[in-house]
Amino acid sequence: MSGMSVTNGNTIRVHYTGTLTDGTQFDSSEGRDPLEFVVGSGMVIPGFDKGVVGMEIGETRTLEIPAKDAYGPRSDDMTVAIPRSEFGSDFTAEIGEQLLIQLGDGNQIPVTITQIDDKTVTLDANHKLAGKDLIFTVTLVEIVAE
């Protein structure tokens, strides 16, 4: 298996640490099983997918991924103000809290409360990492299958 390098379509296992450009860590596989995914299948963000191509087992690489190749730009269209009355009289959530909202098609999406006043509750459905450039330190553990 030595000398093999990652190509699109491979199932691989990697350990990773994800940080923001200011060094704040937002995710890591440390203490967990390695992340397993099929390269090029869209299971991970595009910049991560592209960044592992050509890696060899045991290699560690730093991937600097601009927002457009990560979770995309923040979109104001993903923010909505809902009448507070829609939440019922016992509504006690706070700014920064995450809720799951049921969509018309039955799917649920996570949203973050960004503003609350007497009349409205503002919800943001942008991914929490939208608009952010990301840095991943990735170590290829295994090429499981081609």
mmCIF file of N, CA, C and O in Angstrom, residues 56-117:
data_model
loop_
_atom_site.group_PDB
_atom_site.id
_atom_site.type_symbol
_atom_site.label_atom_id
_atom_site.label_comp_id
_atom_site.label_asym_id
_atom_site.label_seq_id
_atom_site.Cartn_x
_atom_site.Cartn_y
_atom_site.Cartn_z
ATOM 1 N N GLU A 56 -0.422 11.098 0.891
ATOM 2 C CA GLU A 56 -0.016 9.717 1.126
ATOM 3 C C GLU A 56 -0.224 9.380 2.597
ATOM 4 O O GLU A 56 -0.234 10.267 3.455
ATOM 5 N N ILE A 57 -0.381 8.089 2.899
ATOM 6 C CA ILE A 57 -0.647 7.644 4.270
ATOM 7 C C ILE A 57 0.454 8.152 5.200
ATOM 8 O O ILE A 57 1.638 8.049 4.891
ATOM 9 N N GLY A 58 0.026 8.738 6.318
ATOM 10 C CA GLY A 58 0.953 9.283 7.299
ATOM 11 C C GLY A 58 1.284 10.751 7.063
ATOM 12 O O GLY A 58 1.826 11.416 7.946
ATOM 13 N N GLU A 59 0.947 11.265 5.886
ATOM 14 C CA GLU A 59 1.246 12.667 5.569
ATOM 15 C C GLU A 59 0.291 13.598 6.312
ATOM 16 O O GLU A 59 -0.881 13.298 6.489
ATOM 17 N N THR A 60 0.839 14.740 6.760
ATOM 18 C CA THR A 60 0.016 15.786 7.372
ATOM 19 C C THR A 60 0.109 17.016 6.479
ATOM 20 O O THR A 60 1.193 17.362 6.012
ATOM 21 N N ARG A 61 -1.036 17.623 6.255
ATOM 22 C CA ARG A 61 -1.107 18.773 5.359
ATOM 23 C C ARG A 61 -1.965 19.848 6.026
ATOM 24 O O ARG A 61 -2.930 19.539 6.705
ATOM 25 N N THR A 62 -1.616 21.108 5.801
ATOM 26 C CA THR A 62 -2.434 22.231 6.268
ATOM 27 C C THR A 62 -3.225 22.754 5.085
ATOM 28 O O THR A 62 -2.645 23.109 4.056
ATOM 29 N N LEU A 63 -4.549 22.765 5.221
ATOM 30 C CA LEU A 63 -5.432 23.243 4.163
ATOM 31 C C LEU A 63 -5.989 24.601 4.570
ATOM 32 O O LEU A 63 -6.654 24.711 5.594
ATOM 33 N N GLU A 64 -5.678 25.629 3.786
ATOM 34 C CA GLU A 64 -6.262 26.947 4.020
ATOM 35 C C GLU A 64 -7.423 27.079 3.041
ATOM 36 O O GLU A 64 -7.221 27.126 1.836
ATOM 37 N N ILE A 65 -8.637 27.107 3.584
ATOM 38 C CA ILE A 65 -9.845 27.033 2.757
ATOM 39 C C ILE A 65 -10.610 28.353 2.856
ATOM 40 O O ILE A 65 -11.114 28.692 3.928
ATOM 41 N N PRO A 66 -10.703 29.088 1.732
ATOM 42 C CA PRO A 66 -11.493 30.324 1.764
ATOM 43 C C PRO A 66 -12.976 30.003 1.947
ATOM 44 O O PRO A 66 -13.435 28.916 1.603
ATOM 45 N N ALA A 67 -13.729 30.950 2.488
ATOM 46 C CA ALA A 67 -15.152 30.761 2.794
ATOM 47 C C ALA A 67 -15.928 30.188 1.609
ATOM 48 O O ALA A 67 -16.787 29.332 1.784
ATOM 49 N N LYS A 68 -15.600 30.644 0.375
ATOM 50 C CA LYS A 68 -16.363 30.170 -0.792
ATOM 51 C C LYS A 68 -16.203 28.671 -1.017
ATOM 52 O O LYS A 68 -17.075 28.038 -1.589
ATOM 53 N N ASP A 69 -15.085 28.071 -0.540
ATOM 54 C CA ASP A 69 -14.868 26.629 -0.665
ATOM 55 C C ASP A 69 -15.144 25.895 0.647
ATOM 56 O O ASP A 69 -14.853 24.709 0.777
ATOM 57 N N ALA A 70 -15.698 26.628 1.620
ATOM 58 C CA ALA A 70 -16.045 26.025 2.914
ATOM 59 C C ALA A 70 -17.572 26.006 3.022
ATOM 60 O O ALA A 70 -18.237 25.224 2.354
ATOM 61 N N TYR A 71 -18.132 26.901 3.846
ATOM 62 C CA TYR A 71 -19.587 26.928 4.031
ATOM 63 C C TYR A 71 -20.243 28.084 3.288
ATOM 64 O O TYR A 71 -21.411 28.386 3.499
ATOM 65 N N GLY A 72 -19.478 28.715 2.381
ATOM 66 C CA GLY A 72 -20.029 29.781 1.553
ATOM 67 C C GLY A 72 -20.145 31.093 2.309
ATOM 68 O O GLY A 72 -19.876 31.165 3.511
ATOM 69 N N PRO A 73 -20.553 32.139 1.597
ATOM 70 C CA PRO A 73 -20.703 33.448 2.239
ATOM 71 C C PRO A 73 -21.943 33.485 3.121
ATOM 72 O O PRO A 73 -22.853 32.678 2.948
ATOM 73 N N ARG A 74 -21.948 34.422 4.074
ATOM 74 C CA ARG A 74 -23.172 34.644 4.861
ATOM 75 C C ARG A 74 -24.211 35.251 3.930
ATOM 76 O O ARG A 74 -23.884 36.043 3.059
ATOM 77 N N SER A 75 -25.453 34.886 4.114
ATOM 78 C CA SER A 75 -26.528 35.401 3.276
ATOM 79 C C SER A 75 -27.608 36.036 4.137
ATOM 80 O O SER A 75 -28.148 35.390 5.044
ATOM 81 N N ASP A 76 -27.918 37.306 3.848
ATOM 82 C CA ASP A 76 -28.986 37.980 4.588
ATOM 83 C C ASP A 76 -30.337 37.321 4.333
ATOM 84 O O ASP A 76 -31.251 37.416 5.146
ATOM 85 N N ASP A 77 -30.456 36.634 3.187
ATOM 86 C CA ASP A 77 -31.703 35.928 2.870
ATOM 87 C C ASP A 77 -31.979 34.789 3.848
ATOM 88 O O ASP A 77 -33.099 34.275 3.902
ATOM 89 N N MET A 78 -30.961 34.376 4.569
ATOM 90 C CA MET A 78 -31.101 33.255 5.509
ATOM 91 C C MET A 78 -31.520 33.741 6.908
ATOM 92 O O MET A 78 -31.555 32.981 7.852
ATOM 93 N N THR A 79 -31.806 35.037 7.028
ATOM 94 C CA THR A 79 -32.229 35.614 8.302
ATOM 95 C C THR A 79 -33.683 36.034 8.175
ATOM 96 O O THR A 79 -34.063 36.641 7.179
ATOM 97 N N VAL A 80 -34.475 35.687 9.167
ATOM 98 C CA VAL A 80 -35.904 36.003 9.102
ATOM 99 C C VAL A 80 -36.410 36.432 10.482
ATOM 100 O O VAL A 80 -36.015 35.866 11.498
ATOM 101 N N ALA A 81 -37.257 37.464 10.484
ATOM 102 C CA ALA A 81 -37.900 37.913 11.727
ATOM 103 C C ALA A 81 -39.299 37.308 11.769
ATOM 104 O O ALA A 81 -40.068 37.433 10.819
ATOM 105 N N ILE A 82 -39.607 36.643 12.860
ATOM 106 C CA ILE A 82 -40.902 35.964 13.021
ATOM 107 C C ILE A 82 -41.639 36.637 14.176
ATOM 108 O O ILE A 82 -41.022 36.945 15.204
ATOM 109 N N PRO A 83 -42.940 36.857 14.022
ATOM 110 C CA PRO A 83 -43.691 37.454 15.141
ATOM 111 C C PRO A 83 -43.502 36.632 16.418
ATOM 112 O O PRO A 83 -43.604 35.406 16.392
ATOM 113 N N ARG A 84 -43.223 37.328 17.493
ATOM 114 C CA ARG A 84 -42.984 36.644 18.764
ATOM 115 C C ARG A 84 -44.189 35.802 19.172
ATOM 116 O O ARG A 84 -44.041 34.746 19.793
ATOM 117 N N SER A 85 -45.383 36.219 18.783
ATOM 118 C CA SER A 85 -46.600 35.490 19.145
ATOM 119 C C SER A 85 -46.613 34.065 18.586
ATOM 120 O O SER A 85 -47.259 33.184 19.141
ATOM 121 N N GLU A 86 -45.846 33.830 17.494
ATOM 122 C CA GLU A 86 -45.773 32.487 16.892
ATOM 123 C C GLU A 86 -45.112 31.475 17.833
ATOM 124 O O GLU A 86 -45.241 30.274 17.649
ATOM 125 N N PHE A 87 -44.370 31.974 18.802
ATOM 126 C CA PHE A 87 -43.615 31.096 19.687
ATOM 127 C C PHE A 87 -44.362 30.743 20.966
ATOM 128 O O PHE A 87 -43.877 29.965 21.765
ATOM 129 N N GLY A 88 -45.531 31.322 21.184
ATOM 130 C CA GLY A 88 -46.306 31.015 22.389
ATOM 131 C C GLY A 88 -45.899 31.899 23.550
ATOM 132 O O GLY A 88 -44.806 32.473 23.577
ATOM 133 N N SER A 89 -46.755 31.980 24.538
ATOM 134 C CA SER A 89 -46.534 32.896 25.663
ATOM 135 C C SER A 89 -45.436 32.426 26.616
ATOM 136 O O SER A 89 -44.888 33.216 27.368
ATOM 137 N N ASP A 90 -45.104 31.121 26.574
ATOM 138 C CA ASP A 90 -44.092 30.607 27.508
ATOM 139 C C ASP A 90 -42.694 30.567 26.882
ATOM 140 O O ASP A 90 -41.787 29.939 27.408
ATOM 141 N N PHE A 91 -42.495 31.284 25.772
ATOM 142 C CA PHE A 91 -41.212 31.304 25.062
ATOM 143 C C PHE A 91 -40.155 31.989 25.931
ATOM 144 O O PHE A 91 -40.325 33.118 26.366
ATOM 145 N N THR A 92 -39.044 31.272 26.193
ATOM 146 C CA THR A 92 -38.018 31.820 27.084
ATOM 147 C C THR A 92 -36.601 31.735 26.504
ATOM 148 O O THR A 92 -35.638 31.924 27.219
ATOM 149 N N ALA A 93 -36.473 31.460 25.212
ATOM 150 C CA ALA A 93 -35.137 31.319 24.621
ATOM 151 C C ALA A 93 -34.371 32.641 24.682
ATOM 152 O O ALA A 93 -34.953 33.701 24.871
ATOM 153 N N GLU A 94 -33.054 32.537 24.502
ATOM 154 C CA GLU A 94 -32.202 33.712 24.572
ATOM 155 C C GLU A 94 -31.372 33.853 23.302
ATOM 156 O O GLU A 94 -31.177 32.889 22.560
ATOM 157 N N ILE A 95 -30.855 35.055 23.075
ATOM 158 C CA ILE A 95 -29.986 35.322 21.925
ATOM 159 C C ILE A 95 -28.789 34.365 21.966
ATOM 160 O O ILE A 95 -28.208 34.130 23.023
ATOM 161 N N GLY A 96 -28.470 33.791 20.821
ATOM 162 C CA GLY A 96 -27.356 32.841 20.732
ATOM 163 C C GLY A 96 -27.808 31.400 20.826
ATOM 164 O O GLY A 96 -27.061 30.485 20.473
ATOM 165 N N GLU A 97 -29.021 31.177 21.300
ATOM 166 C CA GLU A 97 -29.542 29.814 21.419
ATOM 167 C C GLU A 97 -29.867 29.238 20.045
ATOM 168 O O GLU A 97 -30.273 29.960 19.141
ATOM 169 N N GLN A 98 -29.678 27.940 19.903
ATOM 170 C CA GLN A 98 -30.015 27.278 18.640
ATOM 171 C C GLN A 98 -31.334 26.541 18.789
ATOM 172 O O GLN A 98 -31.616 25.965 19.837
ATOM 173 N N LEU A 99 -32.131 26.596 17.718
ATOM 174 C CA LEU A 99 -33.398 25.879 17.657
ATOM 175 C C LEU A 99 -33.416 25.051 16.384
ATOM 176 O O LEU A 99 -32.686 25.341 15.436
ATOM 177 N N LEU A 100 -34.257 24.028 16.345
ATOM 178 C CA LEU A 100 -34.516 23.299 15.110
ATOM 179 C C LEU A 100 -35.872 23.744 14.594
ATOM 180 O O LEU A 100 -36.856 23.708 15.328
ATOM 181 N N ILE A 101 -35.893 24.168 13.347
ATOM 182 C CA ILE A 101 -37.140 24.631 12.728
ATOM 183 C C ILE A 101 -37.597 23.589 11.720
ATOM 184 O O ILE A 101 -36.804 23.108 10.914
ATOM 185 N N GLN A 102 -38.861 23.241 11.786
ATOM 186 C CA GLN A 102 -39.445 22.276 10.848
ATOM 187 C C GLN A 102 -39.844 23.010 9.574
ATOM 188 O O GLN A 102 -40.571 23.989 9.613
ATOM 189 N N LEU A 103 -39.339 22.544 8.437
ATOM 190 C CA LEU A 103 -39.697 23.134 7.146
ATOM 191 C C LEU A 103 -40.958 22.467 6.601
ATOM 192 O O LEU A 103 -41.346 21.397 7.058
ATOM 193 N N GLY A 104 -41.556 23.079 5.600
ATOM 194 C CA GLY A 104 -42.772 22.553 4.997
ATOM 195 C C GLY A 104 -42.607 21.157 4.427
ATOM 196 O O GLY A 104 -43.556 20.387 4.366
ATOM 197 N N ASP A 105 -41.367 20.822 4.003
ATOM 198 C CA ASP A 105 -41.136 19.494 3.410
ATOM 199 C C ASP A 105 -40.818 18.426 4.458
ATOM 200 O O ASP A 105 -40.486 17.298 4.125
ATOM 201 N N GLY A 106 -40.892 18.807 5.737
ATOM 202 C CA GLY A 106 -40.641 17.839 6.802
ATOM 203 C C GLY A 106 -39.210 17.838 7.315
ATOM 204 O O GLY A 106 -38.927 17.307 8.374
ATOM 205 N N ASN A 107 -38.285 18.428 6.546
ATOM 206 C CA ASN A 107 -36.904 18.518 7.007
ATOM 207 C C ASN A 107 -36.783 19.531 8.133
ATOM 208 O O ASN A 107 -37.605 20.440 8.247
ATOM 209 N N GLN A 108 -35.754 19.369 8.960
ATOM 210 C CA GLN A 108 -35.485 20.321 10.023
ATOM 211 C C GLN A 108 -34.151 20.991 9.737
ATOM 212 O O GLN A 108 -33.214 20.348 9.250
ATOM 213 N N ILE A 109 -34.051 22.288 10.036
ATOM 214 C CA ILE A 109 -32.777 22.989 9.914
ATOM 215 C C ILE A 109 -32.459 23.693 11.222
ATOM 216 O O ILE A 109 -33.359 24.180 11.902
ATOM 217 N N PRO A 110 -31.179 23.743 11.583
ATOM 218 C CA PRO A 110 -30.799 24.481 12.785
ATOM 219 C C PRO A 110 -30.769 25.978 12.496
ATOM 220 O O PRO A 110 -30.330 26.393 11.422
ATOM 221 N N VAL A 111 -31.266 26.760 13.417
ATOM 222 C CA VAL A 111 -31.211 28.218 13.318
ATOM 223 C C VAL A 111 -30.705 28.768 14.644
ATOM 224 O O VAL A 111 -30.815 28.119 15.686
ATOM 225 N N THR A 112 -30.136 29.961 14.585
ATOM 226 C CA THR A 112 -29.645 30.622 15.785
ATOM 227 C C THR A 112 -30.467 31.882 16.009
ATOM 228 O O THR A 112 -30.728 32.637 15.070
ATOM 229 N N ILE A 113 -30.881 32.100 17.258
ATOM 230 C CA ILE A 113 -31.615 33.322 17.594
ATOM 231 C C ILE A 113 -30.591 34.461 17.651
ATOM 232 O O ILE A 113 -29.622 34.386 18.409
ATOM 233 N N THR A 114 -30.812 35.503 16.826
ATOM 234 C CA THR A 114 -29.854 36.612 16.799
ATOM 235 C C THR A 114 -30.418 37.888 17.414
ATOM 236 O O THR A 114 -29.670 38.796 17.741
ATOM 237 N N GLN A 115 -31.741 37.965 17.562
ATOM 238 C CA GLN A 115 -32.349 39.160 18.131
ATOM 239 C C GLN A 115 -33.724 38.818 18.668
ATOM 240 O O GLN A 115 -34.434 38.003 18.085
ATOM 241 N N ILE A 116 -34.088 39.434 19.798
ATOM 242 C CA ILE A 116 -35.426 39.259 20.371
ATOM 243 C C ILE A 116 -35.892 40.628 20.859
ATOM 244 O O ILE A 116 -35.140 41.329 21.542
ATOM 245 N N ASP A 117 -37.104 41.004 20.484
ATOM 246 C CA ASP A 117 -37.703 42.203 21.078
ATOM 247 C C ASP A 117 -39.162 41.880 21.414
ATOM 248 O O ASP A 117 -39.574 40.730 21.336
#
